[in-house]
Amino acid sequence: PEAIRPRNKDATSRKILMSRRKTKRLSAAPNDVRAAADLLSKGGLVAFPTETVYGLGADATNDLAVAGIFEAKERPSFNPLIVHVATFEAAEELVALSPEARDLAMTFWPGALTLVAPLKPDAGISSLVTAGGSTLAIRVPDHPLATALLKAFGGPVAAPSANPSGRISATTATHVLAGLEGMIDAVLDGGACPVGLESTIVATDPAPTLLRAGGIPREEIEACLHRPLMTAEATETPTAPGQLASHYAPDATLRLNAREARPDEFLIGFGDIAGDITLSSTGDLREAASRLFSALHEADKSGRPIAVAPIPHTGLGLAINDRLTRAAAPRP
Ligand code: TXA
Ligand code: MG
């Protein structure tokens, strides 16, 4: 399918290739919702309305599809993504909810509250969604069209806000198209988002902590918990764990821009540099992004120092290099 066609590596021709992708504007009609769900099943990118802002959705279990989100948004780093599901039960299949987290979910879902909770081991979520971490951000959105799409698709949908990186969030289908036309497969047009502000993000372990203010006021969450929320600063929890310098640090040392392995090194290849394993033998950055975290884990298991072949600093290569640089940074 068009959505998972490998793309050209060169930035200019990539733009041309991507802009040739036709973005469908779909309506709330059942046939259109079905079409949107089918696009997700094929690894496509579909923007959809939630009560907060439009999300740029992909199948959260499909590494390549999730890599496509970062590519379309031109995100320079792999921030973890929020997963959207239709019901509380579907959320519980993916994360372990503490009693307090469960209270919050019962009170505010469906709604503009995202919970960050320990990911269950066999949840099947792409490691790009969690940025290689052990927690998952999850919510049940309160929007009829989001619910219809999630039910028709029948699985978890990873979705950051549907805007190019560094730009303001989209609250209408027209905003989405202004930023992402030609980069995504479709937008489901559900009119304007009623809240217009992103969800409030609360981490639930070990103690409830506010990671991002948003659509549900802090006071309402504290009233539900009968205690104050900690703030990210107070606990030194980074707002976005992906931003922490050594967020994903392998045990072994990591050497970048390696053209060949030194004795004993485990080499992660790219393009012409083969290595012990490769991120992409054809030099496809999207494939490389989709394999990044599992490659780092595999290299780490070898117990040898790790070297990584040079990755071009274009397109998804920016986020890949950002992540590798953090992994290579000295540990705290
Ligand atoms: O209202 C919203 O939350 C919208 C709609 C589409 O649901 N989504 C949204 O996603 O705002 P995004 O990607 O723009 O912001 C997600 C935030 C990021 O700051 C990210 O770092 C944080 O959530 N996040 C995601 N997973 C996390 C995790 N496991 N731990 C901590 N923070 C996480
Ligand atoms: Mg955003």
mmCIF file of C-alpha atoms and ligand atoms in Angstrom:
data_model
loop_
_atom_site.group_PDB
_atom_site.id
_atom_site.type_symbol
_atom_site.label_atom_id
_atom_site.label_comp_id
_atom_site.label_asym_id
_atom_site.label_seq_id
_atom_site.Cartn_x
_atom_site.Cartn_y
_atom_site.Cartn_z
ATOM 1 C CA PRO A 1 0.000 0.000 0.000
ATOM 2 C CA GLU A 2 1.021 3.574 -0.651
ATOM 3 C CA ALA A 3 1.428 4.332 3.065
ATOM 4 C CA ILE A 4 4.281 1.882 3.613
ATOM 5 C CA ARG A 5 6.052 2.398 0.312
ATOM 6 C CA PRO A 6 9.722 3.029 1.054
ATOM 7 C CA ARG A 7 10.621 6.622 0.426
ATOM 8 C CA ASN A 8 13.530 8.356 -1.158
ATOM 9 C CA LYS A 9 16.273 9.351 1.276
ATOM 10 C CA ASP A 10 17.168 12.672 -0.245
ATOM 11 C CA ALA A 11 15.270 15.484 1.507
ATOM 12 C CA THR A 12 14.189 17.313 -1.638
ATOM 13 C CA SER A 13 12.933 14.309 -3.527
ATOM 14 C CA ARG A 14 11.363 13.011 -0.307
ATOM 15 C CA LYS A 15 9.244 16.154 -0.140
ATOM 16 C CA ILE A 16 8.221 15.697 -3.755
ATOM 17 C CA LEU A 17 7.393 12.040 -3.175
ATOM 18 C CA MET A 18 5.465 12.778 -0.006
ATOM 19 C CA SER A 19 3.537 15.670 -1.494
ATOM 20 C CA ARG A 20 2.327 13.283 -4.210
ATOM 21 C CA ARG A 21 0.498 11.289 -1.576
ATOM 22 C CA LYS A 22 -3.129 12.301 -1.860
ATOM 23 C CA THR A 23 -4.729 13.193 1.448
ATOM 24 C CA LYS A 24 -8.392 12.211 1.547
ATOM 25 C CA ARG A 25 -10.846 14.366 3.417
ATOM 26 C CA LEU A 26 -13.318 11.918 4.968
ATOM 27 C CA SER A 27 -16.644 12.621 6.663
ATOM 28 C CA ALA A 28 -18.379 11.142 9.710
ATOM 29 C CA ALA A 29 -20.448 8.848 7.444
ATOM 30 C CA PRO A 30 -20.067 5.140 8.398
ATOM 31 C CA ASN A 31 -18.438 4.282 5.038
ATOM 32 C CA ASP A 32 -15.831 6.986 5.525
ATOM 33 C CA VAL A 33 -15.098 5.857 9.089
ATOM 34 C CA ARG A 34 -14.642 2.318 7.749
ATOM 35 C CA ALA A 35 -12.297 3.644 5.057
ATOM 36 C CA ALA A 36 -10.266 5.488 7.706
ATOM 37 C CA ALA A 37 -10.022 2.329 9.854
ATOM 38 C CA ASP A 38 -8.891 0.331 6.795
ATOM 39 C CA LEU A 39 -6.152 2.883 6.113
ATOM 40 C CA LEU A 40 -4.933 2.458 9.717
ATOM 41 C CA SER A 41 -4.951 -1.342 9.302
ATOM 42 C CA LYS A 42 -2.740 -0.989 6.223
ATOM 43 C CA GLY A 43 -0.188 1.094 8.131
ATOM 44 C CA GLY A 44 -1.531 4.441 6.941
ATOM 45 C CA LEU A 45 -1.695 7.794 8.727
ATOM 46 C CA VAL A 46 -5.136 9.180 9.557
ATOM 47 C CA ALA A 47 -5.825 12.447 11.383
ATOM 48 C CA PHE A 48 -8.994 12.395 13.473
ATOM 49 C CA PRO A 49 -10.802 14.760 15.814
ATOM 50 C CA THR A 50 -10.832 14.305 19.574
ATOM 51 C CA GLU A 51 -12.475 16.602 22.113
ATOM 52 C CA THR A 52 -9.082 18.266 22.727
ATOM 53 C CA VAL A 53 -7.279 18.652 19.387
ATOM 54 C CA TYR A 54 -6.931 16.617 16.186
ATOM 55 C CA GLY A 55 -4.618 13.623 16.545
ATOM 56 C CA LEU A 56 -2.391 12.163 13.831
ATOM 57 C CA GLY A 57 -3.151 8.465 14.197
ATOM 58 C CA ALA A 58 -1.316 5.266 13.292
ATOM 59 C CA ASP A 59 -1.633 1.622 14.375
ATOM 60 C CA ALA A 60 0.285 1.653 17.686
ATOM 61 C CA THR A 61 1.446 -1.944 17.145
ATOM 62 C CA ASN A 62 2.969 -1.255 13.703
ATOM 63 C CA ASP A 63 6.572 0.019 13.922
ATOM 64 C CA LEU A 64 6.677 1.329 10.351
ATOM 65 C CA ALA A 65 3.342 3.096 10.657
ATOM 66 C CA VAL A 66 4.448 4.795 13.890
ATOM 67 C CA ALA A 67 7.730 5.830 12.261
ATOM 68 C CA GLY A 68 5.561 7.464 9.599
ATOM 69 C CA ILE A 69 4.061 9.785 12.243
ATOM 70 C CA PHE A 70 7.486 11.211 13.081
ATOM 71 C CA GLU A 71 8.274 11.532 9.397
ATOM 72 C CA ALA A 72 5.050 13.348 8.529
ATOM 73 C CA LYS A 73 5.388 15.739 11.494
ATOM 74 C CA GLU A 74 9.105 16.174 10.798
ATOM 75 C CA ARG A 75 9.726 15.747 14.501
ATOM 76 C CA PRO A 76 13.425 16.196 15.252
ATOM 77 C CA SER A 77 13.255 13.756 18.185
ATOM 78 C CA PHE A 78 11.357 10.629 19.220
ATOM 79 C CA ASN A 79 9.078 11.919 21.971
ATOM 80 C CA PRO A 80 6.836 9.167 23.259
ATOM 81 C CA LEU A 81 3.272 9.243 21.917
ATOM 82 C CA ILE A 82 -0.169 9.022 23.520
ATOM 83 C CA VAL A 83 -2.151 5.873 22.723
ATOM 84 C CA HIS A 84 -5.894 6.200 22.206
ATOM 85 C CA VAL A 85 -8.373 3.396 22.884
ATOM 86 C CA ALA A 86 -12.181 3.220 22.819
ATOM 87 C CA THR A 87 -12.805 1.879 26.310
ATOM 88 C CA PHE A 88 -11.398 1.557 29.830
ATOM 89 C CA GLU A 89 -11.228 -2.226 29.326
ATOM 90 C CA ALA A 90 -9.066 -1.779 26.233
ATOM 91 C CA ALA A 91 -6.743 0.494 28.238
ATOM 92 C CA GLU A 92 -6.406 -2.096 31.011
ATOM 93 C CA GLU A 93 -5.155 -4.632 28.484
ATOM 94 C CA LEU A 94 -2.180 -2.360 27.788
ATOM 95 C CA VAL A 95 -1.225 -0.763 31.116
ATOM 96 C CA ALA A 96 -1.184 -1.753 34.789
ATOM 97 C CA LEU A 97 -3.416 0.777 36.556
ATOM 98 C CA SER A 98 -2.922 1.440 40.264
ATOM 99 C CA PRO A 99 -6.091 1.921 42.382
ATOM 100 C CA GLU A 100 -5.642 5.705 42.164
ATOM 101 C CA ALA A 101 -5.122 5.562 38.414
ATOM 102 C CA ARG A 102 -8.282 3.511 38.132
ATOM 103 C CA ASP A 103 -10.223 6.108 40.139
ATOM 104 C CA LEU A 104 -8.985 8.835 37.797
ATOM 105 C CA ALA A 105 -9.907 6.791 34.731
ATOM 106 C CA MET A 106 -13.384 6.038 36.097
ATOM 107 C CA THR A 107 -13.945 9.705 36.856
ATOM 108 C CA PHE A 108 -12.498 11.383 33.766
ATOM 109 C CA TRP A 109 -12.712 8.852 30.908
ATOM 110 C CA PRO A 110 -13.811 9.273 28.285
ATOM 111 C CA GLY A 111 -12.143 12.664 28.459
ATOM 112 C CA ALA A 112 -9.150 14.968 28.331
ATOM 113 C CA LEU A 113 -6.979 13.100 30.840
ATOM 114 C CA THR A 114 -3.933 11.094 29.758
ATOM 115 C CA LEU A 115 -2.527 8.608 32.263
ATOM 116 C CA VAL A 116 1.114 7.524 32.140
ATOM 117 C CA ALA A 117 1.300 4.030 33.632
ATOM 118 C CA PRO A 118 3.506 0.931 33.473
ATOM 119 C CA LEU A 119 3.208 -0.814 30.110
ATOM 120 C CA LYS A 120 2.190 -4.467 30.314
ATOM 121 C CA PRO A 121 4.902 -6.768 28.946
ATOM 122 C CA ASP A 122 2.878 -8.399 26.178
ATOM 123 C CA ALA A 123 0.883 -5.352 25.113
ATOM 124 C CA GLY A 124 2.422 -5.452 21.636
ATOM 125 C CA ILE A 125 2.924 -1.685 21.484
ATOM 126 C CA SER A 126 5.691 -0.458 19.143
ATOM 127 C CA SER A 127 8.796 0.622 21.061
ATOM 128 C CA LEU A 128 8.721 3.879 19.075
ATOM 129 C CA VAL A 129 5.452 4.754 20.866
ATOM 130 C CA THR A 130 7.114 4.590 24.294
ATOM 131 C CA ALA A 131 10.492 5.823 23.006
ATOM 132 C CA GLY A 132 11.924 2.566 24.300
ATOM 133 C CA GLY A 133 10.600 3.225 27.821
ATOM 134 C CA SER A 134 8.566 1.089 30.211
ATOM 135 C CA THR A 135 5.580 3.406 30.633
ATOM 136 C CA LEU A 136 2.731 4.175 28.257
ATOM 137 C CA ALA A 137 0.647 7.352 27.981
ATOM 138 C CA ILE A 138 -2.958 6.386 27.313
ATOM 139 C CA ARG A 139 -6.426 7.914 27.169
ATOM 140 C CA VAL A 140 -10.001 7.262 26.096
ATOM 141 C CA PRO A 141 -11.082 10.315 24.088
ATOM 142 C CA ASP A 142 -14.564 11.788 24.412
ATOM 143 C CA HIS A 143 -15.542 12.445 20.799
ATOM 144 C CA PRO A 144 -18.100 10.425 18.830
ATOM 145 C CA LEU A 145 -15.968 10.317 15.685
ATOM 146 C CA ALA A 146 -12.819 9.293 17.587
ATOM 147 C CA THR A 147 -14.809 6.547 19.308
ATOM 148 C CA ALA A 148 -16.293 5.382 16.007
ATOM 149 C CA LEU A 149 -12.831 5.205 14.428
ATOM 150 C CA LEU A 150 -11.264 3.394 17.404
ATOM 151 C CA LYS A 151 -14.102 0.850 17.451
ATOM 152 C CA ALA A 152 -13.987 0.297 13.689
ATOM 153 C CA PHE A 153 -10.198 -0.170 13.823
ATOM 154 C CA GLY A 154 -10.386 -2.328 16.936
ATOM 155 C CA GLY A 155 -6.901 -1.659 18.291
ATOM 156 C CA PRO A 156 -4.731 0.985 19.975
ATOM 157 C CA VAL A 157 -4.022 4.130 17.941
ATOM 158 C CA ALA A 158 -0.910 6.202 18.645
ATOM 159 C CA ALA A 159 -1.579 9.865 17.993
ATOM 160 C CA PRO A 160 0.315 13.043 18.741
ATOM 161 C CA SER A 161 -1.318 16.341 17.879
ATOM 162 C CA ALA A 162 -1.846 16.596 14.105
ATOM 163 C CA ASN A 163 0.483 19.509 13.372
ATOM 164 C CA PRO A 164 3.976 19.768 11.941
ATOM 165 C CA SER A 165 6.582 19.703 14.715
ATOM 166 C CA GLY A 166 6.920 23.009 16.539
ATOM 167 C CA ARG A 167 3.673 24.433 15.165
ATOM 168 C CA ILE A 168 0.413 24.962 17.011
ATOM 169 C CA SER A 169 -2.029 22.104 17.405
ATOM 170 C CA ALA A 170 -4.841 21.691 14.894
ATOM 171 C CA THR A 171 -8.429 22.068 16.069
ATOM 172 C CA THR A 172 -10.156 21.808 12.668
ATOM 173 C CA ALA A 173 -9.680 19.533 9.651
ATOM 174 C CA THR A 174 -8.674 22.615 7.681
ATOM 175 C CA HIS A 175 -5.834 23.305 10.167
ATOM 176 C CA VAL A 176 -4.716 19.695 9.774
ATOM 177 C CA LEU A 177 -4.632 19.987 5.985
ATOM 178 C CA ALA A 178 -2.841 23.331 6.135
ATOM 179 C CA GLY A 179 0.046 21.643 7.952
ATOM 180 C CA LEU A 180 0.023 18.053 6.729
ATOM 181 C CA GLU A 181 -1.700 17.908 3.315
ATOM 182 C CA GLY A 182 0.190 15.475 1.106
ATOM 183 C CA MET A 183 2.041 13.952 4.100
ATOM 184 C CA ILE A 184 -0.826 11.822 5.479
ATOM 185 C CA ASP A 185 -3.424 9.476 4.001
ATOM 186 C CA ALA A 186 -6.595 11.049 5.306
ATOM 187 C CA VAL A 187 -8.246 13.408 7.743
ATOM 188 C CA LEU A 188 -11.604 12.589 9.289
ATOM 189 C CA ASP A 189 -13.499 15.862 9.377
ATOM 190 C CA GLY A 190 -15.434 16.221 12.624
ATOM 191 C CA GLY A 191 -15.598 20.000 12.699
ATOM 192 C CA ALA A 192 -14.008 22.052 15.468
ATOM 193 C CA CYS A 193 -12.671 20.358 18.622
ATOM 194 C CA PRO A 194 -14.782 21.415 21.613
ATOM 195 C CA VAL A 195 -11.955 21.711 24.193
ATOM 196 C CA GLY A 196 -9.280 23.084 21.863
ATOM 197 C CA LEU A 197 -6.488 22.399 24.373
ATOM 198 C CA GLU A 198 -4.439 19.210 24.763
ATOM 199 C CA SER A 199 -5.202 16.657 27.460
ATOM 200 C CA THR A 200 -3.878 16.945 31.000
ATOM 201 C CA ILE A 201 -1.111 14.352 31.511
ATOM 202 C CA VAL A 202 -0.750 12.623 34.886
ATOM 203 C CA ALA A 203 1.821 9.967 35.713
ATOM 204 C CA THR A 204 0.420 7.587 38.288
ATOM 205 C CA ASP A 205 3.499 5.793 39.586
ATOM 206 C CA PRO A 206 4.931 5.934 42.139
ATOM 207 C CA ALA A 207 2.777 8.955 43.165
ATOM 208 C CA PRO A 208 0.350 10.950 41.015
ATOM 209 C CA THR A 209 2.303 13.683 39.247
ATOM 210 C CA LEU A 210 1.193 16.393 36.840
ATOM 211 C CA LEU A 211 3.320 16.172 33.671
ATOM 212 C CA ARG A 212 1.355 18.614 31.512
ATOM 213 C CA ALA A 213 -1.491 20.987 32.299
ATOM 214 C CA GLY A 214 -4.366 20.643 29.855
ATOM 215 C CA GLY A 215 -8.081 20.270 29.283
ATOM 216 C CA ILE A 216 -8.940 18.972 32.770
ATOM 217 C CA PRO A 217 -8.021 21.376 35.576
ATOM 218 C CA ARG A 218 -5.541 20.235 38.197
ATOM 219 C CA GLU A 219 -8.029 21.026 41.004
ATOM 220 C CA GLU A 220 -10.553 18.556 39.602
ATOM 221 C CA ILE A 221 -7.950 15.816 39.550
ATOM 222 C CA GLU A 222 -6.815 16.633 43.089
ATOM 223 C CA ALA A 223 -10.432 16.630 44.277
ATOM 224 C CA CYS A 224 -10.831 13.133 42.849
ATOM 225 C CA LEU A 225 -7.614 11.898 44.499
ATOM 226 C CA HIS A 226 -8.195 13.714 47.823
ATOM 227 C CA ARG A 227 -4.559 14.816 47.748
ATOM 228 C CA PRO A 228 -2.354 17.276 45.882
ATOM 229 C CA LEU A 229 -0.650 16.249 42.679
ATOM 230 C CA MET A 230 3.110 16.415 42.657
ATOM 231 C CA THR A 231 4.578 18.508 39.885
ATOM 232 C CA ALA A 232 7.122 17.297 37.393
ATOM 233 C CA GLU A 233 9.719 19.818 38.683
ATOM 234 C CA ALA A 234 9.323 18.717 42.303
ATOM 235 C CA THR A 235 9.947 15.089 41.432
ATOM 236 C CA GLU A 236 12.477 15.870 38.702
ATOM 237 C CA THR A 237 10.392 13.809 36.331
ATOM 238 C CA PRO A 238 10.978 15.188 32.837
ATOM 239 C CA THR A 239 7.833 16.397 31.102
ATOM 240 C CA ALA A 240 8.871 14.398 28.112
ATOM 241 C CA PRO A 241 11.121 11.501 29.055
ATOM 242 C CA GLY A 242 12.413 11.500 25.498
ATOM 243 C CA GLN A 243 14.067 14.824 26.283
ATOM 244 C CA LEU A 244 16.167 13.477 29.120
ATOM 245 C CA ALA A 245 19.755 13.251 27.897
ATOM 246 C CA SER A 246 20.277 9.585 28.650
ATOM 247 C CA HIS A 247 16.630 8.460 28.633
ATOM 248 C CA TYR A 248 17.413 5.344 26.710
ATOM 249 C CA ALA A 249 20.967 4.454 27.529
ATOM 250 C CA PRO A 250 22.187 0.956 26.765
ATOM 251 C CA ASP A 251 24.482 -0.647 29.349
ATOM 252 C CA ALA A 252 27.352 -0.718 26.883
ATOM 253 C CA THR A 253 29.188 2.317 25.535
ATOM 254 C CA LEU A 254 27.992 3.596 22.192
ATOM 255 C CA ARG A 255 30.157 5.051 19.409
ATOM 256 C CA LEU A 256 28.518 7.030 16.601
ATOM 257 C CA ASN A 257 29.448 7.480 12.906
ATOM 258 C CA ALA A 258 31.384 4.214 12.812
ATOM 259 C CA ARG A 259 32.401 3.096 9.325
ATOM 260 C CA GLU A 260 33.645 -0.242 10.626
ATOM 261 C CA ALA A 261 33.666 -2.175 13.874
ATOM 262 C CA ARG A 262 36.710 -2.017 16.122
ATOM 263 C CA PRO A 263 37.777 -5.375 17.567
ATOM 264 C CA ASP A 264 35.055 -6.648 19.884
ATOM 265 C CA GLU A 265 32.501 -3.959 18.921
ATOM 266 C CA PHE A 266 28.936 -4.843 17.928
ATOM 267 C CA LEU A 267 28.203 -2.763 14.827
ATOM 268 C CA ILE A 268 24.693 -1.572 13.938
ATOM 269 C CA GLY A 269 24.791 -0.997 10.207
ATOM 270 C CA PHE A 270 22.960 1.300 7.812
ATOM 271 C CA GLY A 271 22.966 1.351 4.010
ATOM 272 C CA ASP A 272 26.293 0.136 2.578
ATOM 273 C CA ILE A 273 27.745 -0.533 6.038
ATOM 274 C CA ALA A 274 26.412 -3.977 6.884
ATOM 275 C CA GLY A 275 27.228 -4.451 10.580
ATOM 276 C CA ASP A 276 26.209 -7.345 12.843
ATOM 277 C CA ILE A 277 22.634 -6.193 12.274
ATOM 278 C CA THR A 278 21.355 -3.312 10.180
ATOM 279 C CA LEU A 279 18.805 -0.543 10.665
ATOM 280 C CA SER A 280 18.122 -0.657 6.932
ATOM 281 C CA SER A 281 20.288 -2.288 4.286
ATOM 282 C CA THR A 282 18.681 -0.112 1.598
ATOM 283 C CA GLY A 283 19.285 3.098 3.553
ATOM 284 C CA ASP A 284 15.562 3.706 4.138
ATOM 285 C CA LEU A 285 15.236 6.094 7.087
ATOM 286 C CA ARG A 286 11.687 5.092 7.904
ATOM 287 C CA GLU A 287 12.674 1.450 8.175
ATOM 288 C CA ALA A 288 15.692 2.525 10.238
ATOM 289 C CA ALA A 289 13.496 4.496 12.658
ATOM 290 C CA SER A 290 11.129 1.567 13.045
ATOM 291 C CA ARG A 291 14.022 -0.732 13.996
ATOM 292 C CA LEU A 292 16.018 1.668 16.153
ATOM 293 C CA PHE A 293 14.993 0.667 19.669
ATOM 294 C CA SER A 294 14.935 -3.068 19.035
ATOM 295 C CA ALA A 295 18.367 -2.797 17.399
ATOM 296 C CA LEU A 296 19.756 -0.989 20.457
ATOM 297 C CA HIS A 297 18.291 -3.649 22.743
ATOM 298 C CA GLU A 298 19.727 -6.438 20.627
ATOM 299 C CA ALA A 299 23.147 -4.796 20.518
ATOM 300 C CA ASP A 300 23.027 -4.308 24.272
ATOM 301 C CA LYS A 301 22.290 -8.003 24.807
ATOM 302 C CA SER A 302 25.530 -8.897 23.027
ATOM 303 C CA GLY A 303 27.413 -7.455 26.021
ATOM 304 C CA ARG A 304 29.904 -5.818 23.629
ATOM 305 C CA PRO A 305 30.630 -2.100 23.105
ATOM 306 C CA ILE A 306 28.230 -0.760 20.456
ATOM 307 C CA ALA A 307 29.099 1.157 17.303
ATOM 308 C CA VAL A 308 26.560 2.651 14.895
ATOM 309 C CA ALA A 309 27.088 3.483 11.229
ATOM 310 C CA PRO A 310 26.591 7.108 10.099
ATOM 311 C CA ILE A 311 22.928 8.077 9.592
ATOM 312 C CA PRO A 312 22.188 11.023 7.292
ATOM 313 C CA HIS A 313 20.960 14.179 9.023
ATOM 314 C CA THR A 314 17.899 14.573 6.812
ATOM 315 C CA GLY A 315 14.228 13.722 7.353
ATOM 316 C CA LEU A 316 13.795 11.026 10.004
ATOM 317 C CA GLY A 317 17.587 10.894 10.268
ATOM 318 C CA LEU A 318 17.398 13.959 12.549
ATOM 319 C CA ALA A 319 15.316 12.112 15.135
ATOM 320 C CA ILE A 320 17.436 8.964 14.808
ATOM 321 C CA ASN A 321 20.641 10.930 15.359
ATOM 322 C CA ASP A 322 19.062 12.809 18.258
ATOM 323 C CA ARG A 323 18.212 9.529 19.953
ATOM 324 C CA LEU A 324 21.604 7.964 19.266
ATOM 325 C CA THR A 325 23.379 11.043 20.621
ATOM 326 C CA ARG A 326 21.355 10.775 23.837
ATOM 327 C CA ALA A 327 22.077 7.065 24.092
ATOM 328 C CA ALA A 328 25.798 7.818 23.677
ATOM 329 C CA ALA A 329 25.755 10.623 26.279
ATOM 330 C CA PRO A 330 27.548 10.051 29.606
ATOM 331 C CA ARG A 331 25.257 8.534 32.257
ATOM 332 C CA PRO A 332 24.184 10.597 35.255
HETATM 333 O O1 TXA B 1 -5.028 16.003 23.808
HETATM 334 C C1 TXA B 1 -4.008 15.388 23.552
HETATM 335 O O2 TXA B 1 -3.281 14.912 24.436
HETATM 336 C C2 TXA B 1 -3.649 15.198 22.067
HETATM 337 C C3 TXA B 1 -4.761 14.367 21.450
HETATM 338 C C4 TXA B 1 -4.491 14.016 20.019
HETATM 339 O O3 TXA B 1 -4.989 13.204 22.215
HETATM 340 N N1 TXA B 1 -2.384 14.590 21.916
HETATM 341 C C5 TXA B 1 -1.195 15.229 22.174
HETATM 342 O O4 TXA B 1 -0.068 14.495 21.878
HETATM 343 O O5 TXA B 1 -1.130 16.351 22.634
HETATM 344 P P1 TXA B 1 1.411 15.109 21.792
HETATM 345 O O6 TXA B 1 2.292 14.052 21.194
HETATM 346 O O7 TXA B 1 1.402 16.400 21.071
HETATM 347 O O8 TXA B 1 1.846 15.256 23.274
HETATM 348 C C6 TXA B 1 2.077 14.099 24.011
HETATM 349 C C7 TXA B 1 2.879 14.411 25.239
HETATM 350 C C8 TXA B 1 4.329 14.665 24.908
HETATM 351 O O9 TXA B 1 4.804 15.806 25.612
HETATM 352 C C9 TXA B 1 5.013 13.419 25.389
HETATM 353 O O10 TXA B 1 6.325 13.628 25.787
HETATM 354 C C10 TXA B 1 4.117 12.981 26.536
HETATM 355 O O11 TXA B 1 2.847 13.255 26.065
HETATM 356 N N2 TXA B 1 4.216 11.543 26.770
HETATM 357 C C11 TXA B 1 3.876 10.545 25.953
HETATM 358 N N3 TXA B 1 4.196 9.353 26.472
HETATM 359 C C12 TXA B 1 4.735 9.600 27.671
HETATM 360 C C13 TXA B 1 5.272 8.785 28.686
HETATM 361 N N4 TXA B 1 5.318 7.447 28.580
HETATM 362 N N5 TXA B 1 5.739 9.389 29.797
HETATM 363 C C14 TXA B 1 5.696 10.740 29.916
HETATM 364 N N6 TXA B 1 5.221 11.571 28.984
HETATM 365 C C15 TXA B 1 4.750 11.018 27.867
HETATM 366 MG MG MG B 2 1.715 18.453 20.360
#
